[in-house]
């Protein structure tokens, strides 16, 4: 497995290459010079998962090569992982190797860490877990000051809680987010802060009311709510909706309503094609929607949802897939002009790049 060089020069080189590829791929569009938001070179990743390799009486973390041979490599350090993750990796493996109850048929370990100093660790087994395991896991949790979840086939044991609370700072204001075990969160917290700050700053003078599609746990919803009279946000996944509601209350936000709908269903509701019980009590006609924010999955937006965005004066689009973003922009730029572009290096040392775009109706 080739060794990555975690140096300033190596990082700057790969970042410049990604920026150049983006400009080439989007050459058909007219847009201002992109804002570039760098990552730190090390310790930027807040979550990771590792397979466990058992060699006699000793277990280690391992990863597998992505070639046809799928060779296992011991992991003694993880430079891109958060400092908290790296410390816990060493301490945790020491505890596992000292206790057969924790070690026996342990298959995988997932880490979720935060800037706020909390950590949730999932221990995944190829055996049924019992009360004896829970007792040892509770002792482990107290000793390492972490939260522990145990999993095996058809089984989930939550020792205390299955979430952490992250703290992200946007323009000097702190926002708190419940992040659930096995749920989606942005892996690079410092770059996430930059994404949130950019989105808030670029939409500061849009006013009116905001529609948000694909709101997740309310990551963007909370800080964006400062710029609008009211926000109507939609999300289909039940765990994400539950977290979004939790986060709204946790942050004392009063002008946000969450509707559990897919973007396609919400588009039909806006067009009065169908009515939905999940919108009971929400008067769509009472809103003065001037702007729409979308943060779609890698597949991008379907044609109808894309056409819905074109109805609004302002569009804020965060994309995790430049390929589908490009396809969506071919339609959107028929009615809107691109006013701002930003590139966020969420995933250093990979080809992935998060992109932010604002557009205004022509």
Short mmCIF file of C-alpha atoms in Angstrom, two decimals:
data_model
loop_
_atom_site.label_atom_id
_atom_site.label_comp_id
_atom_site.label_asym_id
_atom_site.label_seq_id
_atom_site.Cartn_x
_atom_site.Cartn_y
_atom_site.Cartn_z
CA UNK A 1 0.00 0.00 0.00
CA UNK A 2 1.66 3.28 -1.10
CA UNK A 3 2.46 5.63 1.75
CA UNK A 4 0.82 9.06 1.53
CA UNK A 5 2.99 12.06 2.28
CA UNK A 6 1.16 14.30 4.77
CA UNK A 7 3.18 17.41 4.01
CA UNK A 8 2.21 20.94 3.07
CA UNK A 9 3.74 20.55 -0.39
CA UNK A 10 1.95 17.26 -1.08
CA UNK A 11 -1.36 18.65 0.13
CA UNK A 12 -1.09 21.86 -1.91
CA UNK A 13 -0.22 19.86 -5.03
CA UNK A 14 -3.26 17.59 -4.79
CA UNK A 15 -5.54 20.53 -3.98
CA UNK A 16 -4.33 22.50 -7.01
CA UNK A 17 -4.95 19.46 -9.18
CA UNK A 18 -8.54 19.18 -7.95
CA UNK A 19 -9.20 22.88 -8.55
CA UNK A 20 -7.81 22.62 -12.09
CA UNK A 21 -10.01 19.58 -12.82
CA UNK A 22 -13.08 21.42 -11.55
CA UNK A 23 -12.41 24.46 -13.74
CA UNK A 24 -11.88 22.24 -16.77
CA UNK A 25 -15.03 20.21 -16.13
CA UNK A 26 -17.15 23.35 -15.66
CA UNK A 27 -15.62 25.38 -18.48
CA UNK A 28 -18.99 25.60 -20.28
CA UNK A 29 -20.38 27.80 -17.49
CA UNK A 30 -19.69 31.43 -16.69
CA UNK A 31 -18.83 31.98 -13.05
CA UNK A 32 -16.51 34.09 -10.91
CA UNK A 33 -13.22 32.76 -9.57
CA UNK A 34 -14.08 30.06 -7.01
CA UNK A 35 -13.41 30.54 -3.33
CA UNK A 36 -11.10 27.72 -2.19
CA UNK A 37 -11.47 26.38 1.33
CA UNK A 38 -8.57 24.20 2.39
CA UNK A 39 -8.45 21.43 4.95
CA UNK A 40 -5.79 20.83 7.53
CA UNK A 41 -3.18 18.36 6.32
CA UNK A 42 -3.68 15.95 9.24
CA UNK A 43 -6.28 15.05 11.86
CA UNK A 44 -9.22 16.32 9.82
CA UNK A 45 -11.40 13.21 9.73
CA UNK A 46 -13.85 12.88 12.60
CA UNK A 47 -15.16 9.41 11.82
CA UNK A 48 -13.68 6.19 10.48
CA UNK A 49 -14.20 2.44 10.54
CA UNK A 50 -11.56 -0.28 10.85
CA UNK A 51 -11.62 -4.01 10.44
CA UNK A 52 -9.98 -6.02 13.23
CA UNK A 53 -7.21 -8.51 12.49
CA UNK A 54 -6.65 -11.30 15.03
CA UNK A 55 -3.15 -12.79 15.15
CA UNK A 56 -2.93 -15.30 17.96
CA UNK A 57 -3.34 -13.53 21.30
CA UNK A 58 -3.04 -10.04 19.76
CA UNK A 59 -5.57 -8.02 17.75
CA UNK A 60 -4.83 -4.97 15.62
CA UNK A 61 -6.66 -2.49 13.42
CA UNK A 62 -6.34 -3.20 9.73
CA UNK A 63 -7.35 -1.97 6.30
CA UNK A 64 -7.41 -3.87 3.04
CA UNK A 65 -5.84 -2.97 -0.27
CA UNK A 66 -8.31 -2.04 -2.99
CA UNK A 67 -6.64 -4.25 -5.59
CA UNK A 68 -7.70 -7.77 -6.55
CA UNK A 69 -5.66 -9.34 -3.75
CA UNK A 70 -7.42 -7.47 -0.87
CA UNK A 71 -4.32 -7.68 1.29
CA UNK A 72 -4.64 -6.75 4.97
CA UNK A 73 -2.38 -4.05 6.39
CA UNK A 74 -1.95 -3.39 10.10
CA UNK A 75 -2.84 0.15 11.10
CA UNK A 76 -0.57 1.48 13.82
CA UNK A 77 -1.44 5.13 13.22
CA UNK A 78 -4.12 7.05 11.32
CA UNK A 79 -2.77 10.52 10.52
CA UNK A 80 -5.94 11.80 8.86
CA UNK A 81 -8.05 10.84 11.89
CA UNK A 82 -8.79 13.38 14.59
CA UNK A 83 -6.34 13.68 17.44
CA UNK A 84 -9.00 12.32 19.77
CA UNK A 85 -9.53 9.32 17.49
CA UNK A 86 -5.82 8.56 17.38
CA UNK A 87 -5.52 8.69 21.16
CA UNK A 88 -8.55 6.47 21.64
CA UNK A 89 -7.38 3.97 19.03
CA UNK A 90 -4.31 3.18 21.12
CA UNK A 91 -6.11 3.17 24.46
CA UNK A 92 -9.02 1.11 23.15
CA UNK A 93 -6.91 -1.59 21.54
CA UNK A 94 -4.96 -1.93 24.76
CA UNK A 95 -8.20 -2.58 26.63
CA UNK A 96 -9.43 -5.03 23.98
CA UNK A 97 -6.24 -7.07 24.01
CA UNK A 98 -6.44 -7.24 27.81
CA UNK A 99 -10.02 -8.55 27.91
CA UNK A 100 -11.27 -11.61 26.00
CA UNK A 101 -14.89 -10.54 26.56
CA UNK A 102 -14.23 -7.47 24.42
CA UNK A 103 -11.88 -9.22 22.00
CA UNK A 104 -13.60 -12.51 21.11
CA UNK A 105 -14.98 -12.44 17.56
CA UNK A 106 -14.66 -8.67 17.36
CA UNK A 107 -14.96 -7.91 13.66
CA UNK A 108 -14.97 -4.12 13.22
CA UNK A 109 -14.70 -0.87 15.17
CA UNK A 110 -16.34 2.40 14.11
CA UNK A 111 -15.22 5.73 15.57
CA UNK A 112 -17.29 8.92 15.66
CA UNK A 113 -15.46 11.84 17.29
CA UNK A 114 -16.25 15.54 17.61
CA UNK A 115 -14.64 18.92 18.02
CA UNK A 116 -16.63 19.15 21.25
CA UNK A 117 -14.51 16.33 22.71
CA UNK A 118 -17.12 13.55 22.67
CA UNK A 119 -16.58 10.14 21.11
CA UNK A 120 -18.88 7.24 20.23
CA UNK A 121 -17.34 3.86 19.49
CA UNK A 122 -19.26 0.96 17.94
CA UNK A 123 -17.88 -2.53 18.54
CA UNK A 124 -19.18 -4.96 15.92
CA UNK A 125 -19.05 -8.72 16.54
CA UNK A 126 -19.60 -12.06 14.88
CA UNK A 127 -21.29 -13.39 18.03
CA UNK A 128 -24.29 -12.66 20.20
CA UNK A 129 -23.68 -10.13 22.97
CA UNK A 130 -24.97 -10.71 26.51
CA UNK A 131 -25.18 -9.05 29.91
CA UNK A 132 -21.59 -10.00 30.70
CA UNK A 133 -20.40 -8.10 27.63
CA UNK A 134 -22.56 -5.12 28.56
CA UNK A 135 -21.01 -4.98 32.03
CA UNK A 136 -17.48 -4.96 30.60
CA UNK A 137 -18.47 -2.41 27.93
CA UNK A 138 -19.88 -0.12 30.60
CA UNK A 139 -16.58 -0.29 32.48
CA UNK A 140 -14.72 0.45 29.24
CA UNK A 141 -16.96 3.44 28.58
CA UNK A 142 -16.29 4.92 32.02
CA UNK A 143 -12.54 4.29 31.83
CA UNK A 144 -12.05 5.93 28.41
CA UNK A 145 -14.76 8.59 28.82
CA UNK A 146 -16.58 7.52 25.65
CA UNK A 147 -19.97 6.21 24.58
CA UNK A 148 -20.12 2.55 23.51
CA UNK A 149 -22.54 0.69 21.25
CA UNK A 150 -22.29 -3.04 20.65
CA UNK A 151 -23.56 -4.65 17.47
CA UNK A 152 -23.93 -8.14 16.08
CA UNK A 153 -26.33 -9.67 13.56
CA UNK A 154 -29.83 -8.52 14.48
CA UNK A 155 -28.62 -6.98 17.74
CA UNK A 156 -27.76 -3.49 18.98
CA UNK A 157 -26.82 -2.75 22.59
CA UNK A 158 -26.63 0.92 23.58
CA UNK A 159 -24.64 1.09 26.80
CA UNK A 160 -25.72 4.68 27.56
CA UNK A 161 -26.51 6.61 24.38
CA UNK A 162 -26.02 6.11 20.66
CA UNK A 163 -25.15 9.70 19.74
CA UNK A 164 -22.70 12.50 20.40
CA UNK A 165 -23.27 16.24 20.37
CA UNK A 166 -20.98 18.22 18.10
CA UNK A 167 -20.27 21.95 18.37
CA UNK A 168 -19.65 23.92 15.17
CA UNK A 169 -18.87 27.64 15.10
CA UNK A 170 -20.25 29.91 12.37
CA UNK A 171 -19.26 33.59 12.38
CA UNK A 172 -18.52 33.34 16.08
CA UNK A 173 -21.87 31.72 16.97
CA UNK A 174 -21.91 28.16 18.29
CA UNK A 175 -24.37 25.57 17.01
CA UNK A 176 -24.88 22.15 18.60
CA UNK A 177 -25.74 19.02 16.64
CA UNK A 178 -26.80 15.54 17.66
CA UNK A 179 -24.87 13.04 15.54
CA UNK A 180 -26.29 9.53 15.65
CA UNK A 181 -24.29 6.31 15.45
CA UNK A 182 -24.30 5.01 11.84
CA UNK A 183 -26.02 8.21 10.66
CA UNK A 184 -24.62 10.59 8.06
CA UNK A 185 -22.37 13.43 9.20
CA UNK A 186 -19.82 15.49 7.34
CA UNK A 187 -16.48 13.82 8.16
CA UNK A 188 -14.31 16.95 8.09
CA UNK A 189 -15.66 19.18 10.87
CA UNK A 190 -13.36 22.17 10.31
CA UNK A 191 -14.21 22.30 6.61
CA UNK A 192 -17.88 21.88 7.57
CA UNK A 193 -17.60 25.06 9.62
CA UNK A 194 -16.23 26.81 6.55
CA UNK A 195 -19.08 25.47 4.41
CA UNK A 196 -21.69 26.71 6.88
CA UNK A 197 -20.03 30.11 7.20
CA UNK A 198 -19.82 30.52 3.40
CA UNK A 199 -23.48 29.56 2.96
CA UNK A 200 -24.62 32.01 5.65
CA UNK A 201 -22.49 34.86 4.31
CA UNK A 202 -23.55 34.40 0.68
CA UNK A 203 -27.27 34.29 1.54
CA UNK A 204 -27.21 37.08 4.12
CA UNK A 205 -29.27 39.59 2.09
CA UNK A 206 -31.78 37.22 0.52
CA UNK A 207 -34.48 37.75 3.18
CA UNK A 208 -38.03 36.36 2.85
CA UNK A 209 -38.61 32.65 3.52
CA UNK A 210 -36.44 29.67 2.61
CA UNK A 211 -37.26 26.20 1.32
CA UNK A 212 -34.64 23.58 2.09
CA UNK A 213 -34.59 20.13 0.51
CA UNK A 214 -32.51 17.20 1.88
CA UNK A 215 -31.97 18.89 5.26
CA UNK A 216 -30.51 15.85 7.06
CA UNK A 217 -29.99 16.56 10.76
CA UNK A 218 -30.36 20.31 10.18
CA UNK A 219 -26.66 20.91 9.59
CA UNK A 220 -27.21 23.93 7.32
CA UNK A 221 -30.76 24.62 8.47
CA UNK A 222 -29.83 26.06 11.85
CA UNK A 223 -27.30 28.73 10.79
CA UNK A 224 -29.23 29.59 7.60
CA UNK A 225 -32.33 30.27 9.70
CA UNK A 226 -30.63 33.47 10.90
CA UNK A 227 -30.98 34.96 7.41
CA UNK A 228 -34.68 34.28 6.81
CA UNK A 229 -38.05 35.01 8.36
CA UNK A 230 -39.04 31.34 8.22
CA UNK A 231 -37.54 28.09 6.95
CA UNK A 232 -39.47 25.05 5.73
CA UNK A 233 -37.06 22.12 5.53
CA UNK A 234 -37.73 18.62 4.21
CA UNK A 235 -36.03 15.28 4.82
CA UNK A 236 -37.22 11.72 4.19
CA UNK A 237 -35.05 9.62 6.54
CA UNK A 238 -36.75 9.20 9.93
CA UNK A 239 -33.51 9.20 12.01
CA UNK A 240 -32.38 12.42 10.32
CA UNK A 241 -35.75 14.09 10.91
CA UNK A 242 -35.61 13.04 14.56
CA UNK A 243 -32.12 14.54 14.91
CA UNK A 244 -33.16 17.72 13.09
CA UNK A 245 -36.05 18.23 15.51
CA UNK A 246 -33.72 17.51 18.44
CA UNK A 247 -31.20 20.05 17.12
CA UNK A 248 -33.84 22.72 16.55
CA UNK A 249 -34.88 22.44 20.19
CA UNK A 250 -31.28 22.15 21.42
CA UNK A 251 -30.36 25.42 19.68
CA UNK A 252 -33.61 27.22 20.58
CA UNK A 253 -34.45 27.91 16.93
CA UNK A 254 -38.05 29.14 16.55
CA UNK A 255 -38.50 29.83 12.83
CA UNK A 256 -37.90 26.36 11.33
CA UNK A 257 -40.48 23.69 10.47
CA UNK A 258 -39.43 20.18 9.36
CA UNK A 259 -41.59 18.08 7.02
CA UNK A 260 -40.75 14.39 6.51
CA UNK A 261 -41.03 14.22 2.75
CA UNK A 262 -38.81 13.32 -0.17
CA UNK A 263 -37.85 16.09 -2.54
CA UNK A 264 -40.09 14.51 -5.18
CA UNK A 265 -43.10 14.42 -2.85
CA UNK A 266 -42.52 17.98 -1.72
CA UNK A 267 -42.32 19.11 -5.33
CA UNK A 268 -45.70 17.51 -5.97
CA UNK A 269 -47.12 19.22 -2.89
CA UNK A 270 -45.87 22.58 -4.10
CA UNK A 271 -47.50 21.93 -7.48
CA UNK A 272 -50.73 20.89 -5.75
CA UNK A 273 -50.51 17.57 -7.59
CA UNK A 274 -50.98 15.65 -4.33
CA UNK A 275 -51.70 16.43 -0.71
CA UNK A 276 -49.73 14.82 2.10
CA UNK A 277 -50.80 14.13 5.68
CA UNK A 278 -47.25 14.99 6.75
CA UNK A 279 -47.95 18.59 5.71
CA UNK A 280 -51.05 18.87 7.89
CA UNK A 281 -50.84 22.09 9.85
CA UNK A 282 -48.37 23.63 7.40
CA UNK A 283 -49.92 26.39 5.30
CA UNK A 284 -47.73 26.54 2.21
CA UNK A 285 -49.58 29.62 0.98
CA UNK A 286 -48.55 31.58 4.08
CA UNK A 287 -44.88 31.44 3.13
CA UNK A 288 -43.07 34.06 1.08
CA UNK A 289 -40.48 31.78 -0.48
CA UNK A 290 -37.74 33.84 -2.11
CA UNK A 291 -34.96 31.27 -1.93
CA UNK A 292 -34.29 27.55 -2.04
CA UNK A 293 -31.39 25.55 -0.63
CA UNK A 294 -30.55 22.05 -1.83
CA UNK A 295 -27.90 19.61 -0.65
CA UNK A 296 -28.83 16.48 -2.64
CA UNK A 297 -27.28 13.00 -2.51
CA UNK A 298 -24.61 12.01 -5.01
CA UNK A 299 -27.30 11.25 -7.60
CA UNK A 300 -28.19 14.94 -7.71
CA UNK A 301 -31.72 16.26 -8.31
CA UNK A 302 -34.32 14.65 -10.53
CA UNK A 303 -35.60 16.77 -13.44
CA UNK A 304 -38.81 17.84 -11.70
CA UNK A 305 -37.05 18.93 -8.50
CA UNK A 306 -34.50 20.79 -10.63
CA UNK A 307 -37.33 22.67 -12.32
CA UNK A 308 -38.79 23.53 -8.90
CA UNK A 309 -35.57 25.33 -7.93
CA UNK A 310 -35.91 27.58 -10.99
CA UNK A 311 -39.02 29.23 -9.57
CA UNK A 312 -37.14 31.08 -6.88
CA UNK A 313 -35.11 34.24 -6.99
CA UNK A 314 -32.12 32.72 -5.21
CA UNK A 315 -30.68 29.23 -5.24
CA UNK A 316 -28.04 27.82 -2.90
CA UNK A 317 -26.71 24.43 -4.04
CA UNK A 318 -24.22 22.34 -2.08
CA UNK A 319 -22.98 19.32 -4.03
CA UNK A 320 -20.97 16.25 -3.06
CA UNK A 321 -20.78 15.15 -6.70
CA UNK A 322 -19.57 17.63 -9.36
CA UNK A 323 -20.76 15.28 -12.12
CA UNK A 324 -24.44 15.51 -11.18
CA UNK A 325 -24.05 19.18 -10.22
CA UNK A 326 -22.89 19.90 -13.76
CA UNK A 327 -25.94 18.17 -15.22
CA UNK A 328 -28.31 20.06 -12.91
CA UNK A 329 -26.64 23.39 -13.73
CA UNK A 330 -27.21 22.86 -17.45
CA UNK A 331 -30.91 23.24 -16.68
CA UNK A 332 -30.76 25.79 -13.88
CA UNK A 333 -28.53 28.24 -15.78
CA UNK A 334 -31.21 28.56 -18.43
CA UNK A 335 -33.06 30.78 -15.97
CA UNK A 336 -30.39 31.74 -13.41
CA UNK A 337 -26.86 33.07 -13.46
CA UNK A 338 -24.10 31.75 -11.21
CA UNK A 339 -23.07 34.41 -8.71
CA UNK A 340 -20.68 32.53 -6.42
CA UNK A 341 -18.74 29.27 -6.48
CA UNK A 342 -16.79 27.66 -3.66
CA UNK A 343 -14.71 24.49 -3.46
CA UNK A 344 -14.46 22.77 -0.09
CA UNK A 345 -11.75 20.17 0.39
CA UNK A 346 -13.73 17.82 2.63
CA UNK A 347 -11.71 14.80 1.52
CA UNK A 348 -7.98 15.53 1.18
CA UNK A 349 -5.82 12.96 -0.63
CA UNK A 350 -8.83 11.76 -2.66
CA UNK A 351 -10.41 13.00 -5.89
CA UNK A 352 -13.59 14.08 -4.04
CA UNK A 353 -14.52 17.73 -3.69
CA UNK A 354 -17.58 19.45 -2.22
CA UNK A 355 -18.88 22.37 -4.28
CA UNK A 356 -21.07 25.31 -3.31
CA UNK A 357 -22.91 27.43 -5.87
CA UNK A 358 -25.25 30.40 -5.53
CA UNK A 359 -27.47 31.47 -8.40
CA UNK A 360 -29.79 34.41 -9.01
CA UNK A 361 -32.72 34.57 -11.39
CA UNK A 362 -31.84 36.39 -14.61
#
